[in-house]
Amino acid sequence: MHARKLLAGLATAAVAASGIALTAAPAQAAVQPNDTTFAPVAADLVGMGSDTTQEVVKAAADAYNATQPASRVATYQAGTGDTVAIPSGSTNRVNGSGDGKKLLYGTGNVADIDFARSSSGLNTAEVGAGLQAFPFALDTIQIAKAATSNAPDTLTGAQILAIYERVDAEGDPVNSWDDLGFTSTAAITAYIPQAGSGTRSFFEGELTKLNGGTAVSTTGLPTTQEHSVADIQGNPNAVVPFSAGRAARAPQVKLAAGWKADRAVYNVVRGSDIGKPEVQDVFGTGGFLCSTEAKPLIEGAGFKQFATPAKGGVCGTTTQAATTDFDLNDATPVDTTTAVAVASDAAGKARITAKIAGGTTPSGSVSFFKADGTVLSRNVAVAGGQASFSVDSALGAQNFRAVYRPAAGTNFKSSQGTGVGTVKTSSTLKVTFPKKAAKAGKKVKGTVKVTLAGVSSKATGTVKVLKGKKTIARVKLVNGKAKITLKKGLKSGVNKLKVVWSGDANAVGSQKAAKVKVAKAKKK
């Protein structure tokens, strides 16, 4: 359990004092497209924040949660006006990187929020509060315009600076496209994302760079929801900074060529939380977002996955400075398969073995589950391409699942498989030989019965009789019973024997000691 949950009452009081809604019975609006659909519990990681990465983090969270981790990831779309579920009740939905990070410290701290999606680096206040950022992917900012627009197809940095500063390099006003030498005389509408947006703070930083280090005031410019096409798509004179990743799935807008600026995107946590296993399992260098299986999800959302430190990159490292190392994970993922075998070497025990194949011998770990999703064991190390785990189990046919996770820094893709096997019951032997001493040189007859515990099946197979290490009789069971005839190997006196049944598909074997007396031969 998270330590934060032990202080839930204090956290609730603090949040209520800060004006953030937190109630025992949350009044929630409809689930948004990039909202987690389950109600998170104390063990889960819960986050909000950036509009830029809400889609990619949701896709990654869904894939990660499908592996049934001990701590799931719950992520909520950026927005305002409603509440979202958290383990201790509900809290207001927030809109943007800045507002997401405010949930992690200070008067706005919400104990049940574990991470903030962010498309900008940490500011001075966030650094001072001890927040730490995990970079995971590369995004590019360009200027977006309507599909049909008076804006040119290419805009230089100087032209963009003039549009947003509203004067050109000579100090002349820039209000319409012809002020920049273009054909249209229509007035330019230069939008800026809403306050608290990571894209806004990043773009304002880029304007400062374009302006030789002097900040450019965006006061008075019309604002629009970060990466929303609503204000742009029908306006041929509108422009706005836009994520190239988000624009890839927004045909209503078109990106202008020319100026562009690369940036990292992050997930931000409290500094005290960076070493927690559940945080590292998702955001760390060996975590899901830096794994090979997350790469197609990140690329499918329009971003590029950073390389891990093992490959010379920064994915999953922690930082308080804006990331400038943009080395990417360009390796082609290697497909793997996971084959699951189930054996039963002891009564009521299942031994599950996962064999991982793909390219060279894959490394990493395997988690084992029952068919109903119950976790049996997590992160069993793969050695020689396989991992095994033994567990107490119900008898009979049982179905198990194994999920393979590649080791950090490798290019293997995750895989999973299922296997069915019979968990065997125990057995007992009842052996009967005559109590009266047999005549010397005569055959000795007896019976053996094999009983299987808790099942209706009858034992099958063969029973052996051993004297020392030598087999002196072998007989086949019929309906769990057999008649034994000892023809040789007996000497006068007490013969100590061992009756052995090696087991069958339903039960493990057992053995029973027996004694047979043979009288001394009479002298002629």
Coordinates of C-alpha atoms in Angstrom, one line a residue:
M1 CA 0.0 0.0 0.0
H2 CA 1.2 3.5 -0.7
A3 CA 2.3 5.4 2.3
R4 CA 0.2 8.3 1.1
K5 CA -3.0 6.3 1.8
L6 CA -2.2 6.0 5.5
L7 CA -2.6 9.8 5.6
A8 CA -5.8 9.9 3.6
G9 CA -7.7 11.7 6.2
L10 CA -5.1 14.5 6.5
A11 CA -4.8 14.7 2.8
T12 CA -8.5 15.1 2.4
A13 CA -8.6 17.9 4.9
A14 CA -5.7 19.7 3.2
V15 CA -7.3 19.4 -0.2
A16 CA -10.6 20.7 1.0
A17 CA -8.9 23.7 2.5
S18 CA -7.3 24.4 -0.8
G19 CA -10.7 24.6 -2.6
I20 CA -10.3 21.3 -4.6
A21 CA -13.4 19.2 -4.6
L22 CA -12.9 15.9 -2.8
T23 CA -15.9 14.0 -1.6
A24 CA -16.7 10.5 -0.5
A25 CA -19.3 10.1 -3.3
P26 CA -17.9 11.7 -6.4
A27 CA -20.3 13.4 -8.9
Q28 CA -18.6 12.6 -12.1
A29 CA -19.4 13.7 -15.7
A30 CA -19.4 11.3 -18.5
V31 CA -16.1 9.4 -19.1
Q32 CA -14.0 11.2 -21.7
P33 CA -12.3 9.4 -24.6
N34 CA -8.9 9.5 -22.9
D35 CA -10.1 8.6 -19.4
T36 CA -9.4 5.4 -17.6
T37 CA -12.7 3.5 -17.3
F38 CA -12.1 1.8 -13.9
A39 CA -12.2 3.3 -10.5
P40 CA -8.7 3.4 -9.1
V41 CA -7.8 1.9 -5.7
A42 CA -5.1 2.8 -3.3
A43 CA -2.4 0.7 -5.0
D44 CA -2.9 2.3 -8.4
L45 CA -1.0 5.2 -10.0
V46 CA -3.3 8.1 -10.8
G47 CA -2.4 11.0 -13.1
M48 CA -3.7 14.0 -15.0
G49 CA -2.2 17.0 -16.8
S50 CA -1.0 17.6 -20.4
D51 CA -3.4 17.5 -23.3
T52 CA -0.4 16.8 -25.5
T53 CA 0.3 13.3 -24.1
Q54 CA -3.2 12.3 -22.9
E55 CA -3.7 10.0 -25.8
V56 CA -0.3 8.3 -25.8
V57 CA -0.3 7.8 -22.0
K58 CA -3.8 6.4 -22.1
A59 CA -2.8 3.9 -24.9
A60 CA 0.3 2.9 -22.9
A61 CA -1.7 2.6 -19.6
D62 CA -4.3 0.3 -21.3
A63 CA -1.5 -2.0 -22.6
Y64 CA 0.3 -2.0 -19.3
N65 CA -2.8 -2.7 -17.3
A66 CA -3.6 -5.6 -19.6
T67 CA -0.6 -7.4 -18.0
Q68 CA -2.4 -7.2 -14.7
P69 CA 0.3 -5.4 -12.7
A70 CA 0.1 -5.0 -8.9
S71 CA -0.4 -1.2 -9.5
R72 CA -2.5 -0.2 -12.5
V73 CA -2.2 3.2 -14.2
A74 CA -5.2 5.5 -14.1
T75 CA -5.0 8.6 -16.4
Y76 CA -7.6 11.3 -17.1
Q77 CA -8.1 13.5 -20.1
A78 CA -7.3 17.3 -19.7
G79 CA -10.4 19.5 -19.2
T80 CA -12.5 21.5 -16.8
G81 CA -15.9 21.5 -15.2
D82 CA -16.2 18.0 -13.8
T83 CA -14.6 15.6 -11.4
V84 CA -12.7 12.3 -11.7
A85 CA -12.5 9.3 -9.4
I86 CA -9.5 8.9 -7.1
P87 CA -9.1 6.3 -4.4
S88 CA -10.4 8.4 -1.6
G89 CA -13.3 10.0 -3.5
S90 CA -13.0 12.5 -6.3
T91 CA -11.1 15.6 -7.4
N92 CA -11.6 18.3 -10.0
R93 CA -10.4 17.5 -13.5
V94 CA -7.5 19.8 -14.5
N95 CA -6.4 21.2 -17.8
G96 CA -2.8 21.2 -18.9
S97 CA 0.8 20.4 -17.7
G98 CA 1.0 23.2 -15.2
D99 CA -2.3 22.5 -13.5
G100 CA -1.4 18.8 -13.4
K101 CA 1.9 19.4 -11.7
K102 CA 0.2 21.7 -9.1
L103 CA -1.6 18.6 -7.8
L104 CA 1.7 17.2 -6.6
Y105 CA 2.8 20.0 -4.2
G106 CA 2.0 23.1 -2.2
T107 CA -1.6 24.2 -1.4
G108 CA -3.0 22.3 -4.4
N109 CA -1.5 19.0 -3.4
V110 CA -3.8 16.0 -3.8
A111 CA -2.3 12.9 -2.1
D112 CA -4.1 10.5 -4.4
I113 CA -2.6 12.0 -7.5
D114 CA 0.8 10.3 -8.2
F115 CA 1.9 11.8 -11.5
A116 CA 1.3 14.6 -13.9
R117 CA 1.6 14.4 -17.7
S118 CA 3.7 17.3 -18.9
S119 CA 4.8 18.6 -22.3
S120 CA 7.2 21.2 -20.7
G121 CA 10.1 21.0 -18.3
L122 CA 9.9 22.0 -14.6
N123 CA 9.7 25.6 -13.7
T124 CA 11.4 27.2 -10.7
A125 CA 8.5 26.6 -8.3
E126 CA 8.2 22.9 -9.4
V127 CA 12.0 22.4 -9.0
G128 CA 11.8 24.0 -5.5
A129 CA 9.0 21.6 -4.5
G130 CA 11.3 18.7 -5.4
L131 CA 9.3 17.4 -8.4
Q132 CA 11.2 15.1 -10.8
A133 CA 10.4 14.5 -14.4
F134 CA 10.8 11.2 -16.4
P135 CA 11.3 11.9 -20.1
F136 CA 10.0 9.3 -22.5
A137 CA 9.4 10.7 -26.0
L138 CA 10.2 13.4 -28.5
D139 CA 7.6 15.8 -29.8
T140 CA 7.9 18.6 -32.3
I141 CA 6.1 21.9 -32.2
Q142 CA 5.1 23.6 -35.5
I143 CA 2.6 26.3 -36.5
A144 CA -0.8 24.9 -37.4
K145 CA -3.4 26.5 -39.7
A146 CA -6.7 25.5 -41.3
A147 CA -6.6 23.0 -44.1
T148 CA -7.7 25.9 -46.4
S149 CA -5.9 29.0 -45.2
N150 CA -4.5 32.4 -46.2
A151 CA -1.4 31.5 -44.2
P152 CA 1.6 30.4 -46.4
D153 CA 2.7 26.8 -46.4
T154 CA 6.1 27.8 -45.0
L155 CA 6.7 30.2 -42.1
T156 CA 10.2 31.2 -40.9
G157 CA 11.1 31.8 -37.3
A158 CA 11.3 35.5 -38.0
Q159 CA 7.8 35.6 -39.5
I160 CA 6.4 33.7 -36.6
L161 CA 8.1 36.1 -34.2
A162 CA 6.6 39.0 -36.1
I163 CA 3.1 37.5 -36.0
Y164 CA 3.2 36.9 -32.2
E165 CA 5.1 40.1 -31.3
R166 CA 2.8 42.0 -33.7
V167 CA 5.7 44.0 -35.2
D168 CA 8.3 43.1 -37.8
A169 CA 12.1 43.5 -37.5
E170 CA 11.9 47.1 -38.5
G171 CA 9.3 47.9 -35.9
D172 CA 6.4 48.2 -38.3
P173 CA 3.0 46.8 -37.1
V174 CA 2.0 43.3 -38.3
N175 CA -1.7 42.8 -38.3
S176 CA -2.5 41.2 -41.7
W177 CA -0.8 38.8 -44.1
D178 CA 0.2 41.5 -46.5
D179 CA 2.2 43.1 -43.7
L180 CA 4.5 40.1 -44.0
G181 CA 4.6 40.4 -47.8
F182 CA 1.9 37.8 -48.5
T183 CA -1.0 38.2 -50.9
S184 CA -4.0 38.3 -48.5
T185 CA -5.0 41.5 -46.8
A186 CA -7.0 39.6 -44.2
A187 CA -6.2 40.1 -40.5
I188 CA -4.1 37.5 -38.8
T189 CA -5.6 35.7 -35.8
A190 CA -2.7 34.4 -33.7
Y191 CA -4.0 32.0 -31.1
I192 CA -2.1 31.0 -28.0
P193 CA -2.9 27.9 -25.9
Q194 CA -4.7 28.4 -22.6
A195 CA -2.8 29.4 -19.4
G196 CA -1.1 26.4 -17.7
S197 CA -0.6 24.7 -21.0
G198 CA 2.9 23.1 -21.4
T199 CA 2.7 23.8 -25.1
R200 CA 2.1 27.5 -24.3
S201 CA 5.1 27.8 -21.9
F202 CA 7.3 25.9 -24.3
F203 CA 6.3 28.1 -27.3
E204 CA 6.8 31.3 -25.3
G205 CA 10.3 30.1 -24.5
E206 CA 10.9 29.5 -28.2
L207 CA 9.6 33.0 -29.0
T208 CA 12.1 34.3 -26.4
K209 CA 14.9 32.5 -28.3
L210 CA 13.7 33.9 -31.6
N211 CA 13.7 37.4 -30.0
G212 CA 17.4 37.2 -29.0
G213 CA 16.7 36.3 -25.4
T214 CA 14.0 39.0 -24.7
A215 CA 10.6 37.7 -23.6
V216 CA 7.7 38.3 -25.9
S217 CA 4.4 39.3 -24.3
T218 CA 1.4 37.2 -25.4
T219 CA -1.0 39.3 -23.4
G220 CA -4.1 40.2 -25.3
L221 CA -3.8 37.3 -27.8
P222 CA -6.9 35.1 -28.1
T223 CA -6.5 31.8 -26.3
T224 CA -7.7 28.4 -27.4
Q225 CA -7.7 24.9 -25.8
E226 CA -4.3 23.3 -26.4
H227 CA -4.5 21.1 -29.6
S228 CA -8.2 21.7 -30.1
V229 CA -9.1 22.2 -33.8
A230 CA -12.4 24.0 -32.9
D231 CA -11.1 27.6 -33.3
I232 CA -8.7 26.8 -36.2
Q233 CA -10.4 24.5 -38.7
G234 CA -12.9 27.0 -40.1
N235 CA -10.7 30.1 -39.9
P236 CA -8.5 30.7 -42.9
N237 CA -6.5 33.4 -41.0
A238 CA -5.9 31.5 -37.7
V239 CA -2.5 30.1 -36.6
V240 CA -1.5 28.4 -33.4
P241 CA 1.4 26.4 -32.1
F242 CA 0.6 22.7 -32.3
S243 CA 2.1 19.3 -31.5
A244 CA 3.2 17.5 -34.6
G245 CA 2.2 14.2 -32.9
R246 CA -1.3 15.5 -32.2
A247 CA -1.6 17.1 -35.7
A248 CA -0.9 13.7 -37.3
R249 CA -4.4 12.6 -36.2
A250 CA -6.1 16.0 -36.9
P251 CA -6.9 16.3 -40.6
Q252 CA -8.8 19.6 -40.0
V253 CA -5.5 21.4 -39.6
K254 CA -2.2 21.5 -41.6
L255 CA 1.2 22.2 -40.2
A256 CA 3.3 24.9 -41.9
A257 CA 6.8 23.9 -42.9
G258 CA 9.8 25.9 -42.0
W259 CA 10.2 26.7 -38.3
K260 CA 9.9 23.9 -35.8
A261 CA 11.1 23.1 -32.4
D262 CA 11.7 19.7 -30.8
R263 CA 10.9 19.1 -27.1
A264 CA 10.7 16.2 -24.7
V265 CA 7.5 15.1 -23.1
Y266 CA 7.5 13.8 -19.5
N267 CA 5.7 12.3 -16.6
V268 CA 6.3 14.1 -13.4
V269 CA 6.2 12.7 -9.8
R270 CA 7.1 13.9 -6.4
G271 CA 10.8 13.5 -5.6
S272 CA 10.0 11.2 -2.7
D273 CA 8.3 8.8 -5.0
I274 CA 10.9 8.2 -7.7
G275 CA 12.3 5.0 -6.1
K276 CA 8.9 3.3 -5.6
P277 CA 8.7 0.0 -7.6
E278 CA 5.3 0.9 -9.0
V279 CA 6.7 4.2 -10.3
Q280 CA 9.8 2.6 -11.8
D281 CA 7.8 -0.2 -13.4
V282 CA 5.9 2.4 -15.5
F283 CA 8.2 5.4 -15.9
G284 CA 11.8 4.2 -15.1
T285 CA 14.5 3.1 -17.5
G286 CA 13.3 -0.5 -17.2
G287 CA 9.6 0.6 -17.1
F288 CA 6.9 0.0 -19.6
L289 CA 7.1 3.5 -21.3
C290 CA 10.7 2.9 -22.2
S291 CA 10.1 -0.7 -23.3
T292 CA 10.1 -2.1 -26.8
E293 CA 6.4 -3.0 -26.5
A294 CA 5.6 0.6 -25.8
K295 CA 7.5 1.8 -28.9
P296 CA 4.7 1.2 -31.5
L297 CA 2.1 2.7 -29.1
I298 CA 4.2 5.9 -28.8
E299 CA 4.9 6.0 -32.5
G300 CA 1.2 5.4 -33.2
A301 CA 0.3 8.5 -31.2
G302 CA 2.7 10.6 -33.4
F303 CA 5.7 10.7 -31.0
K304 CA 9.2 9.1 -31.0
Q305 CA 10.4 7.0 -28.1
F306 CA 13.6 8.0 -26.5
A307 CA 16.4 5.5 -26.2
T308 CA 17.2 4.2 -22.7
P309 CA 20.6 4.9 -21.0
A310 CA 21.7 1.4 -22.1
K311 CA 21.4 2.7 -25.7
G312 CA 22.8 6.1 -25.0
G313 CA 19.6 7.9 -24.3
V314 CA 17.6 9.3 -21.4
C315 CA 14.3 7.5 -21.4
G316 CA 13.2 6.8 -17.8
T317 CA 15.9 8.8 -16.1
T318 CA 14.9 11.5 -13.7
T319 CA 15.6 15.2 -14.3
Q320 CA 14.7 18.7 -13.1
A321 CA 16.1 20.3 -16.2
A322 CA 14.6 20.4 -19.6
T323 CA 15.8 17.4 -21.6
T324 CA 18.0 18.2 -24.6
D325 CA 19.3 14.7 -25.3
F326 CA 16.9 13.5 -28.1
D327 CA 18.6 10.1 -28.9
L328 CA 15.8 7.8 -30.1
N329 CA 15.1 4.1 -29.9
D330 CA 15.5 3.3 -33.6
A331 CA 16.0 -0.4 -33.1
T332 CA 13.5 -2.8 -34.8
P333 CA 11.6 -4.8 -32.1
V334 CA 12.1 -8.5 -32.1
D335 CA 8.9 -10.6 -31.9
T336 CA 8.8 -13.3 -29.2
T337 CA 6.5 -16.2 -28.4
T338 CA 5.6 -17.6 -25.0
A339 CA 4.8 -21.3 -24.7
V340 CA 3.3 -22.5 -21.4
A341 CA 3.6 -26.0 -20.1
V342 CA 1.9 -27.3 -16.9
A343 CA 3.2 -30.3 -15.0
S344 CA 2.3 -31.7 -11.6
D345 CA 5.2 -33.4 -9.7
A346 CA 3.5 -33.4 -6.3
A347 CA -0.1 -33.8 -5.2
G348 CA -2.0 -30.5 -5.4
K349 CA 1.0 -28.7 -7.0
A350 CA 1.3 -27.2 -10.5
R351 CA 4.7 -26.4 -12.0
I352 CA 4.2 -23.8 -14.7
T353 CA 7.0 -23.4 -17.2
A354 CA 7.1 -20.5 -19.7
K355 CA 9.5 -21.0 -22.7
I356 CA 10.3 -17.7 -24.5
A357 CA 11.5 -17.8 -28.1
G358 CA 12.6 -15.1 -30.5
G359 CA 15.8 -14.3 -32.3
T360 CA 18.6 -14.9 -29.8
T361 CA 17.7 -16.1 -26.3
P362 CA 15.4 -13.5 -24.8
S363 CA 16.1 -12.1 -21.3
G364 CA 13.7 -10.4 -18.9
S365 CA 11.0 -11.7 -16.6
V366 CA 7.7 -13.6 -16.6
S367 CA 4.6 -13.1 -14.5
F368 CA 2.2 -16.0 -13.9
F369 CA -1.6 -15.9 -13.6
K370 CA -4.6 -18.1 -13.2
A371 CA -7.1 -18.2 -15.9
D372 CA -9.4 -15.8 -14.0
G373 CA -6.6 -13.3 -13.8
T374 CA -5.5 -14.0 -10.2
V375 CA -1.8 -13.2 -9.9
L376 CA 0.4 -16.1 -8.9
S377 CA 3.8 -14.6 -9.1
R378 CA 5.4 -11.6 -10.7
N379 CA 8.8 -10.9 -12.3
V380 CA 10.2 -14.4 -12.3
A381 CA 13.6 -14.1 -14.0
V382 CA 14.1 -15.7 -17.4
A383 CA 17.2 -18.0 -17.5
G384 CA 18.1 -19.8 -20.7
G385 CA 15.0 -18.7 -22.3
Q386 CA 12.5 -20.0 -19.7
A387 CA 11.1 -19.3 -16.3
S388 CA 9.2 -21.7 -14.0
F389 CA 7.0 -21.3 -10.9
S390 CA 5.3 -23.9 -8.7
V391 CA 2.1 -23.2 -6.8
D392 CA -0.6 -25.0 -4.8
S393 CA -3.6 -25.6 -7.0
A394 CA -7.0 -27.2 -7.3
L395 CA -7.0 -30.7 -8.7
G396 CA -7.8 -31.6 -12.3
A397 CA -7.5 -29.7 -15.5
Q398 CA -6.2 -26.2 -14.8
N399 CA -5.4 -23.2 -17.2
F400 CA -2.6 -20.8 -16.5
R401 CA -1.2 -17.7 -18.3
A402 CA 2.3 -16.4 -18.5
V403 CA 3.3 -12.8 -19.6
Y404 CA 6.8 -12.1 -20.7
R405 CA 8.4 -8.7 -20.1
P406 CA 11.7 -8.0 -21.9
A407 CA 14.8 -6.8 -19.9
A408 CA 15.5 -3.1 -20.1
G409 CA 17.8 -2.1 -23.0
T410 CA 16.8 -5.1 -25.2
N411 CA 14.8 -5.1 -28.4
F412 CA 12.5 -8.0 -27.6
K413 CA 8.8 -7.5 -27.7
S414 CA 6.6 -8.8 -24.9
S415 CA 4.4 -11.8 -25.5
Q416 CA 2.1 -14.1 -23.5
G417 CA 0.7 -17.6 -23.7
T418 CA -1.6 -20.0 -22.0
G419 CA -1.3 -23.6 -21.1
V420 CA -3.5 -26.4 -19.7
G421 CA -2.4 -29.3 -17.5
T422 CA -3.8 -31.7 -15.0
V423 CA -2.9 -31.0 -11.4
K424 CA -2.6 -34.5 -9.8
T425 CA -4.0 -35.8 -6.6
S426 CA -2.3 -38.1 -4.0
S427 CA -2.5 -41.8 -3.9
T428 CA -2.3 -44.6 -1.3
L429 CA -1.5 -48.3 -1.7
K430 CA -3.1 -51.2 0.2
V431 CA -1.0 -54.3 -0.1
T432 CA -2.1 -57.7 1.2
F433 CA 0.0 -60.8 1.4
P434 CA -0.7 -63.9 3.5
K435 CA 0.3 -63.6 7.1
K436 CA 1.1 -67.3 7.2
A437 CA 4.5 -68.3 6.1
A438 CA 4.5 -69.6 2.6
K439 CA 6.1 -73.0 1.8
A440 CA 9.6 -72.8 0.5
G441 CA 9.7 -72.8 -3.3
K442 CA 6.0 -72.1 -3.7
K443 CA 4.4 -69.1 -5.4
V444 CA 3.1 -66.3 -3.1
K445 CA 0.0 -64.6 -4.0
G446 CA -1.2 -61.2 -2.9
T447 CA -3.3 -58.1 -3.9
V448 CA -2.7 -54.4 -4.3
K449 CA -5.2 -51.6 -4.4
V450 CA -4.4 -48.0 -5.4
T451 CA -6.8 -45.4 -4.1
L452 CA -6.8 -41.8 -5.6
A453 CA -7.8 -39.0 -3.2
G454 CA -10.7 -36.8 -4.0
V455 CA -11.3 -38.0 -7.6
S456 CA -13.6 -40.7 -9.1
S457 CA -10.9 -41.9 -11.5
K458 CA -9.4 -45.3 -11.0
A459 CA -5.6 -45.7 -11.0
T460 CA -4.0 -47.0 -14.1
G461 CA -0.6 -48.2 -15.0
T462 CA 1.8 -50.8 -13.5
V463 CA 2.7 -51.8 -10.0
K464 CA 6.2 -53.1 -9.3
V465 CA 7.4 -55.3 -6.4
L466 CA 11.0 -54.8 -5.5
K467 CA 13.3 -56.6 -3.2
G468 CA 16.2 -54.3 -2.6
K469 CA 16.9 -52.8 -6.0
K470 CA 15.7 -55.9 -7.9
T471 CA 12.2 -56.0 -9.4
I472 CA 10.7 -59.4 -8.7
A473 CA 7.2 -58.8 -10.0
R474 CA 5.3 -56.4 -12.3
V475 CA 1.6 -56.3 -12.7
K476 CA -0.9 -54.1 -14.5
L477 CA -3.8 -52.4 -12.6
V478 CA -7.4 -53.0 -13.6
N479 CA -9.8 -50.5 -12.1
G480 CA -7.2 -49.6 -9.6
K481 CA -6.5 -53.2 -8.4
A482 CA -4.2 -56.0 -9.3
K483 CA -3.3 -59.5 -8.2
I484 CA 0.3 -60.2 -7.5
T485 CA 2.1 -63.5 -7.9
L486 CA 5.6 -63.8 -6.6
K487 CA 7.4 -66.7 -8.4
K488 CA 11.0 -66.1 -7.5
G489 CA 13.4 -64.1 -5.5
L490 CA 12.1 -65.1 -2.1
K491 CA 14.2 -66.8 0.5
S492 CA 13.3 -68.5 3.7
G493 CA 12.6 -66.1 6.5
V494 CA 11.1 -62.7 6.4
N495 CA 11.4 -61.0 3.0
K496 CA 11.2 -57.2 3.1
L497 CA 9.6 -55.9 -0.1
K498 CA 8.6 -52.5 -1.5
V499 CA 5.5 -52.1 -3.7
V500 CA 5.7 -49.1 -6.0
W501 CA 3.2 -47.4 -8.2
S502 CA 4.7 -44.6 -10.4
G503 CA 1.5 -42.6 -10.9
D504 CA -0.6 -41.8 -13.9
A505 CA -2.2 -38.8 -15.5
N506 CA -4.5 -38.1 -12.5
A507 CA -2.3 -38.8 -9.5
V508 CA 1.3 -38.9 -8.3
G509 CA 2.8 -42.2 -7.4
S510 CA 3.2 -43.8 -4.0
Q511 CA 4.8 -46.9 -2.5
K512 CA 4.2 -49.3 0.4
A513 CA 6.5 -51.6 2.4
A514 CA 5.4 -55.2 2.7
K515 CA 6.7 -58.4 4.3
V516 CA 6.4 -61.9 3.1
K517 CA 7.4 -64.9 5.2
V518 CA 8.7 -68.0 3.7
A519 CA 9.2 -71.2 5.7
K520 CA 12.4 -73.1 5.7
A521 CA 12.6 -76.0 3.3
K522 CA 12.1 -79.4 5.1
K523 CA 15.0 -81.8 5.1
K524 CA 14.4 -85.0 3.2

